[in-house]
Amino acid sequence: LRLGKRRGLNRDNVLDLSIIVMITSIIGARLLYVLFHLSEFEGRWLYTFIPIQPDGRVGLSGLIFLGGFMGAVAASVLYIRWRKMPMLKTTDSAMPALALGIFFGRIGCLLNGCCFGQVCELPWAVNYPLNSAAYHILNGMAAHPTQLYESGYGLTIFIVLMLMERKGTWEGQLTGWFLVLYGISRFTIDFWRYYEEQMFLFAGLEFNQIVSFVMFITGIYILFKLKPGGSTGSSSLTT
């Protein structure tokens, strides 16, 4: 809201967009998880989005962040175009908050015991409780605290973007740098994360790494092609 106000965005539109992002990110994160874990939901498709599970557990166990990101982006683009909001001004306003959300969200992942890393013997390796899924999957062995790695880069990206904001930016700069920094960070850290076999698509890379690479390329395009005075001209920044 604060960054949007600085860019002249309508407050009500920003609030509406925030709600849309929260809802569609959950839907996208859940759908992508289900897509890669169809066997878990066979015969109980209704529980894809019903928060009370057959065994009495409450909540949606199984979400993929980048599925949520893609779902929120798709819905946001439609809303932004409908409301005729300036695309890059809007995304620039959102990216620092998204980075800060990653910082807090991944701490939640650590406390929840999800998104854990591969087995390692480093001094900062994490042991999970006896009754946790991570304990059984890793056979009780310690693992990389990949949640904290991701939380750390979320905070780092937030600080970098806010420092840029203080110095003044051109339209799309924060968006481009978020995509580049997140793409590099997530692609790298995922080499240490534990993933089920079905998540790996080709060349030893899993789905999230492929999406991260696409995000990186998109960020590079924004930074080098849409920069004022670049080959495409500054007028394309408002489309």
Tab-separated table of N, CA, C and O in Angstrom, residues 44 62 96 130 195 217:
chain	number	residue	atom	x	y	z
A	44	ARG	N	-10.435	-39.459	-3.349
A	44	ARG	CA	-10.873	-38.445	-2.358
A	44	ARG	C	-10.598	-37.040	-2.902
A	44	ARG	O	-10.044	-36.190	-2.218
A	62	GLY	N	0.150	-29.773	2.012
A	62	GLY	CA	0.727	-29.894	0.685
A	62	GLY	C	0.473	-28.670	-0.165
A	62	GLY	O	-0.599	-28.520	-0.739
A	96	PRO	N	8.755	-6.001	-3.007
A	96	PRO	CA	9.398	-5.999	-1.686
A	96	PRO	C	8.564	-6.732	-0.633
A	96	PRO	O	9.106	-7.465	0.205
A	130	LEU	N	10.289	-37.010	16.279
A	130	LEU	CA	10.067	-38.421	15.977
A	130	LEU	C	8.801	-38.667	15.162
A	130	LEU	O	8.764	-39.525	14.282
A	195	TYR	N	13.195	-33.568	-2.530
A	195	TYR	CA	12.022	-33.626	-3.397
A	195	TYR	C	11.711	-35.078	-3.732
A	195	TYR	O	12.619	-35.911	-3.857
A	217	ILE	N	15.323	-15.495	-16.419
A	217	ILE	CA	15.380	-14.990	-17.793
A	217	ILE	C	14.420	-13.820	-17.975
A	217	ILE	O	14.752	-12.813	-18.619
